[in-house]
mmCIF file of C-alpha atoms and ligand atoms in Angstrom:
data_model
loop_
_atom_site.group_PDB
_atom_site.id
_atom_site.type_symbol
_atom_site.label_atom_id
_atom_site.label_comp_id
_atom_site.label_asym_id
_atom_site.label_seq_id
_atom_site.Cartn_x
_atom_site.Cartn_y
_atom_site.Cartn_z
ATOM 1 C CA UNK A 27 26.070 -8.761 46.432
ATOM 2 C CA UNK A 28 23.301 -6.569 47.844
ATOM 3 C CA UNK A 29 23.601 -3.499 50.049
ATOM 4 C CA UNK A 30 20.498 -2.427 51.946
ATOM 5 C CA UNK A 31 19.885 1.128 53.184
ATOM 6 C CA UNK A 32 17.558 1.496 56.165
ATOM 7 C CA UNK A 33 16.170 4.083 58.572
ATOM 8 C CA UNK A 34 13.654 2.216 60.723
ATOM 9 C CA UNK A 35 12.221 -1.112 61.783
ATOM 10 C CA UNK A 36 13.715 -3.130 58.932
ATOM 11 C CA UNK A 37 10.913 -5.594 58.212
ATOM 12 C CA UNK A 38 11.723 -5.352 54.489
ATOM 13 C CA UNK A 39 15.384 -6.011 55.251
ATOM 14 C CA UNK A 40 14.230 -9.033 57.261
ATOM 15 C CA UNK A 41 12.227 -10.288 54.263
ATOM 16 C CA UNK A 42 15.362 -10.074 52.087
ATOM 17 C CA UNK A 43 17.423 -11.921 54.704
ATOM 18 C CA UNK A 44 14.738 -14.575 55.204
ATOM 19 C CA UNK A 45 14.607 -15.114 51.428
ATOM 20 C CA UNK A 46 18.293 -16.059 51.554
ATOM 21 C CA UNK A 47 19.373 -13.211 49.284
ATOM 22 C CA UNK A 48 23.083 -12.268 49.378
ATOM 23 C CA UNK A 49 22.997 -9.163 51.594
ATOM 24 C CA UNK A 50 26.635 -8.182 52.267
ATOM 25 C CA UNK A 51 26.148 -4.787 53.956
ATOM 26 C CA UNK A 52 23.451 -2.762 55.724
ATOM 27 C CA UNK A 53 23.812 1.011 56.102
ATOM 28 C CA UNK A 54 21.590 3.375 58.083
ATOM 29 C CA UNK A 55 21.288 7.137 58.349
ATOM 30 C CA UNK A 56 20.445 6.863 62.065
ATOM 31 C CA UNK A 57 22.081 4.699 64.677
ATOM 32 C CA UNK A 58 18.829 3.827 66.485
ATOM 33 C CA UNK A 59 17.327 2.072 63.437
ATOM 34 C CA UNK A 60 16.122 -1.355 64.637
ATOM 35 C CA UNK A 61 17.034 -2.683 61.191
ATOM 36 C CA UNK A 62 20.683 -2.539 62.325
ATOM 37 C CA UNK A 63 19.888 -5.047 65.091
ATOM 38 C CA UNK A 64 18.294 -7.376 62.534
ATOM 39 C CA UNK A 65 21.395 -7.129 60.318
ATOM 40 C CA UNK A 66 23.794 -7.814 63.180
ATOM 41 C CA UNK A 67 21.731 -10.812 64.295
ATOM 42 C CA UNK A 68 22.066 -12.150 60.757
ATOM 43 C CA UNK A 69 25.833 -11.570 60.854
ATOM 44 C CA UNK A 70 25.753 -8.844 58.192
ATOM 45 C CA UNK A 71 28.222 -5.914 58.513
ATOM 46 C CA UNK A 72 26.530 -2.615 59.435
ATOM 47 C CA UNK A 73 27.445 1.057 59.489
ATOM 48 C CA UNK A 74 25.682 4.318 60.296
ATOM 49 C CA UNK A 75 26.211 7.411 58.168
ATOM 50 C CA UNK A 76 24.574 10.250 60.088
ATOM 51 C CA UNK A 77 24.462 13.718 58.576
ATOM 52 C CA UNK A 78 25.987 15.161 61.769
ATOM 53 C CA UNK A 79 29.322 13.465 60.985
ATOM 54 C CA UNK A 80 29.728 14.898 57.466
ATOM 55 C CA UNK A 81 30.032 18.306 55.834
ATOM 56 C CA UNK A 82 26.928 17.810 53.712
ATOM 57 C CA UNK A 83 24.681 15.167 52.152
ATOM 58 C CA UNK A 84 26.832 14.694 49.067
ATOM 59 C CA UNK A 85 29.947 14.004 51.142
ATOM 60 C CA UNK A 86 28.024 11.611 53.400
ATOM 61 C CA UNK A 87 26.692 9.774 50.363
ATOM 62 C CA UNK A 88 30.162 9.418 48.831
ATOM 63 C CA UNK A 89 31.574 7.936 52.033
ATOM 64 C CA UNK A 90 28.584 5.571 52.184
ATOM 65 C CA UNK A 91 29.051 4.572 48.529
ATOM 66 C CA UNK A 92 32.703 3.752 49.180
ATOM 67 C CA UNK A 93 31.779 1.626 52.209
ATOM 68 C CA UNK A 94 29.221 -0.285 50.145
ATOM 69 C CA UNK A 95 31.757 -0.863 47.353
ATOM 70 C CA UNK A 96 34.240 -2.153 49.939
ATOM 71 C CA UNK A 97 31.576 -4.743 50.787
ATOM 72 C CA UNK A 98 31.322 -5.753 47.103
ATOM 73 C CA UNK A 99 27.822 -4.306 46.756
ATOM 74 C CA UNK A 100 26.492 -4.332 43.193
ATOM 75 C CA UNK A 101 22.781 -3.660 43.859
ATOM 76 C CA UNK A 102 21.566 -1.104 46.440
ATOM 77 C CA UNK A 103 18.101 -1.649 47.931
ATOM 78 C CA UNK A 104 16.342 1.134 49.831
ATOM 79 C CA UNK A 105 14.192 -0.635 52.413
ATOM 80 C CA UNK A 106 12.525 2.117 54.397
ATOM 81 C CA UNK A 107 15.454 4.518 53.849
ATOM 82 C CA UNK A 108 14.032 7.979 54.510
ATOM 83 C CA UNK A 109 16.682 10.266 52.988
ATOM 84 C CA UNK A 110 17.005 11.315 49.358
ATOM 85 C CA UNK A 111 20.195 10.102 47.678
ATOM 86 C CA UNK A 112 22.392 12.691 45.978
ATOM 87 C CA UNK A 113 23.634 12.441 42.364
ATOM 88 C CA UNK A 114 27.234 11.566 43.404
ATOM 89 C CA UNK A 115 25.913 8.401 45.092
ATOM 90 C CA UNK A 116 23.631 7.478 42.201
ATOM 91 C CA UNK A 117 26.493 7.880 39.714
ATOM 92 C CA UNK A 118 28.462 5.232 41.643
ATOM 93 C CA UNK A 119 25.618 2.696 41.190
ATOM 94 C CA UNK A 120 24.052 3.567 37.823
ATOM 95 C CA UNK A 121 20.651 1.862 37.390
ATOM 96 C CA UNK A 122 21.525 -0.296 40.387
ATOM 97 C CA UNK A 123 19.539 1.434 43.149
ATOM 98 C CA UNK A 124 15.924 0.400 43.830
ATOM 99 C CA UNK A 125 13.281 1.431 46.365
ATOM 100 C CA UNK A 126 10.102 -0.107 47.786
ATOM 101 C CA UNK A 127 7.249 2.281 48.516
ATOM 102 C CA UNK A 128 3.769 1.626 49.979
ATOM 103 C CA UNK A 129 1.604 3.288 47.330
ATOM 104 C CA UNK A 130 0.866 3.067 43.623
ATOM 105 C CA UNK A 131 3.413 5.659 42.511
ATOM 106 C CA UNK A 132 3.258 8.357 41.281
ATOM 107 C CA UNK A 133 0.335 8.593 43.726
ATOM 108 C CA UNK A 134 1.242 9.402 47.322
ATOM 109 C CA UNK A 135 5.038 9.789 47.397
ATOM 110 C CA UNK A 136 6.717 10.840 50.632
ATOM 111 C CA UNK A 137 6.835 9.757 54.237
ATOM 112 C CA UNK A 138 3.128 9.037 54.957
ATOM 113 C CA UNK A 139 1.745 7.325 51.848
ATOM 114 C CA UNK A 140 -0.711 5.027 53.620
ATOM 115 C CA UNK A 141 -2.222 7.845 55.692
ATOM 116 C CA UNK A 142 -2.265 10.061 52.605
ATOM 117 C CA UNK A 143 -4.171 7.430 50.584
ATOM 118 C CA UNK A 144 -6.717 7.076 53.403
ATOM 119 C CA UNK A 145 -7.097 10.848 53.743
ATOM 120 C CA UNK A 146 -7.644 11.177 49.998
ATOM 121 C CA UNK A 147 -10.429 8.585 50.100
ATOM 122 C CA UNK A 148 -8.602 6.215 47.732
ATOM 123 C CA UNK A 149 -10.349 2.860 47.272
ATOM 124 C CA UNK A 150 -7.221 1.146 46.028
ATOM 125 C CA UNK A 151 -3.601 1.709 46.970
ATOM 126 C CA UNK A 152 -0.677 -0.674 46.758
ATOM 127 C CA UNK A 153 3.059 -1.230 46.609
ATOM 128 C CA UNK A 154 5.615 -0.013 44.071
ATOM 129 C CA UNK A 155 9.207 -1.090 43.467
ATOM 130 C CA UNK A 156 11.159 1.312 41.284
ATOM 131 C CA UNK A 157 14.614 2.446 40.230
ATOM 132 C CA UNK A 158 15.798 5.445 42.239
ATOM 133 C CA UNK A 159 16.708 8.867 40.928
ATOM 134 C CA UNK A 160 17.317 12.053 42.920
ATOM 135 C CA UNK A 161 13.589 12.778 43.310
ATOM 136 C CA UNK A 162 11.197 11.880 46.108
ATOM 137 C CA UNK A 163 9.975 8.341 45.290
ATOM 138 C CA UNK A 164 10.461 8.970 41.572
ATOM 139 C CA UNK A 165 12.304 6.933 38.942
ATOM 140 C CA UNK A 166 11.265 4.202 36.485
ATOM 141 C CA UNK A 167 8.834 1.632 37.862
ATOM 142 C CA UNK A 168 9.850 -2.032 38.003
ATOM 143 C CA UNK A 169 6.593 -3.443 39.328
ATOM 144 C CA UNK A 170 3.424 -2.504 41.218
ATOM 145 C CA UNK A 171 0.742 -4.468 42.998
ATOM 146 C CA UNK A 172 -2.667 -3.125 43.988
ATOM 147 C CA UNK A 173 -4.045 -3.478 47.523
ATOM 148 C CA UNK A 174 -7.709 -2.639 48.263
ATOM 149 C CA UNK A 175 -8.096 -0.054 51.019
ATOM 150 C CA UNK A 176 -10.979 -1.914 52.683
ATOM 151 C CA UNK A 177 -11.016 -3.312 55.302
ATOM 152 C CA UNK A 178 -9.109 -0.325 56.638
ATOM 153 C CA UNK A 179 -8.148 -1.847 59.975
ATOM 154 C CA UNK A 180 -5.903 -4.388 58.249
ATOM 155 C CA UNK A 181 -4.583 -2.122 55.457
ATOM 156 C CA UNK A 182 -1.133 -1.557 56.959
ATOM 157 C CA UNK A 183 -0.592 -5.278 57.554
ATOM 158 C CA UNK A 184 -1.799 -6.180 54.054
ATOM 159 C CA UNK A 185 0.477 -3.597 52.434
ATOM 160 C CA UNK A 186 3.483 -4.804 54.403
ATOM 161 C CA UNK A 187 2.709 -8.413 53.483
ATOM 162 C CA UNK A 188 2.772 -7.453 49.790
ATOM 163 C CA UNK A 189 6.046 -5.544 50.248
ATOM 164 C CA UNK A 190 7.663 -8.489 51.996
ATOM 165 C CA UNK A 191 6.759 -10.780 49.065
ATOM 166 C CA UNK A 192 7.304 -8.346 46.168
ATOM 167 C CA UNK A 193 10.665 -6.833 47.153
ATOM 168 C CA UNK A 194 12.536 -10.158 47.487
ATOM 169 C CA UNK A 195 10.997 -11.306 44.172
ATOM 170 C CA UNK A 196 12.270 -8.203 42.360
ATOM 171 C CA UNK A 197 15.696 -8.403 44.001
ATOM 172 C CA UNK A 198 16.018 -12.073 43.085
ATOM 173 C CA UNK A 199 15.081 -11.330 39.452
ATOM 174 C CA UNK A 200 17.606 -8.476 39.257
ATOM 175 C CA UNK A 201 20.338 -10.664 40.764
ATOM 176 C CA UNK A 202 19.589 -13.423 38.242
ATOM 177 C CA UNK A 203 19.610 -10.908 35.375
ATOM 178 C CA UNK A 204 22.956 -9.365 36.415
ATOM 179 C CA UNK A 205 25.903 -10.178 34.111
HETATM 180 C C1 GAR B 6 8.022 0.399 54.267
HETATM 181 O O1 GAR B 6 6.619 0.383 54.234
HETATM 182 C C2 GAR B 6 8.581 1.051 53.016
HETATM 183 O O2 GAR B 6 7.850 0.760 51.872
HETATM 184 C C3 GAR B 6 8.471 2.506 53.389
HETATM 185 O O3 GAR B 6 8.884 2.545 54.725
HETATM 186 C C4 GAR B 6 8.510 1.335 55.369
HETATM 187 C C5 GAR B 6 9.725 0.783 56.084
HETATM 188 O O4 GAR B 6 9.391 -0.346 56.857
HETATM 189 N N1 GAR B 6 9.279 3.312 52.525
HETATM 190 C C6 GAR B 6 8.917 4.526 52.142
HETATM 191 O O5 GAR B 6 7.898 5.072 52.517
HETATM 192 C C7 GAR B 6 9.880 5.213 51.181
HETATM 193 N N2 GAR B 6 9.373 6.446 50.771
HETATM 194 P P1 GAR B 6 10.526 -1.349 57.342
HETATM 195 O O6 GAR B 6 11.652 -0.495 57.975
HETATM 196 O O7 GAR B 6 9.868 -2.211 58.366
HETATM 197 O O8 GAR B 6 11.026 -2.116 56.155
#
């Protein structure tokens, strides 16, 4: 079973749902994330774990990990989740947390990778899917796909289209490979 962590629109979550992957729980760090609406419409249990309700990040992450385990989650997918995960969370899902990011990591980590690639004058950017560690968009790569920057006016759409194909492919492969 897959648990998806979200913070925003949730188009990558939607791609996982549309691919028929076994998403059993969706957790957000903010209650206004539109991804939560998508999950509820698909009949998937949701919860919000805001920092304001917990003593610190580590405690929040432990409560979130327990909730995911209660929903039989074996693989955690970060789909636009904009908080770093703390070591106590990662220890609960060893080598079972992955992230999708709209750049060719290690280039352009962080919250504005597409703008950063444009500002740097990159001719090629892309999409990465990688295992998550406690760093900012770091951890061993699983796969990458290049996306040419030009034509710039369609770059965002082309990157998202690659994400929406690549992420479900990786998740499906990992589910098939699981013991
Ligand atoms: C996606 O482009 C995802 O790769 C990116 O946030 C967007 C979320 O869109 N993630 C990161 O930048 C992680 N550092 P979505 O909510 O529509 O899936």
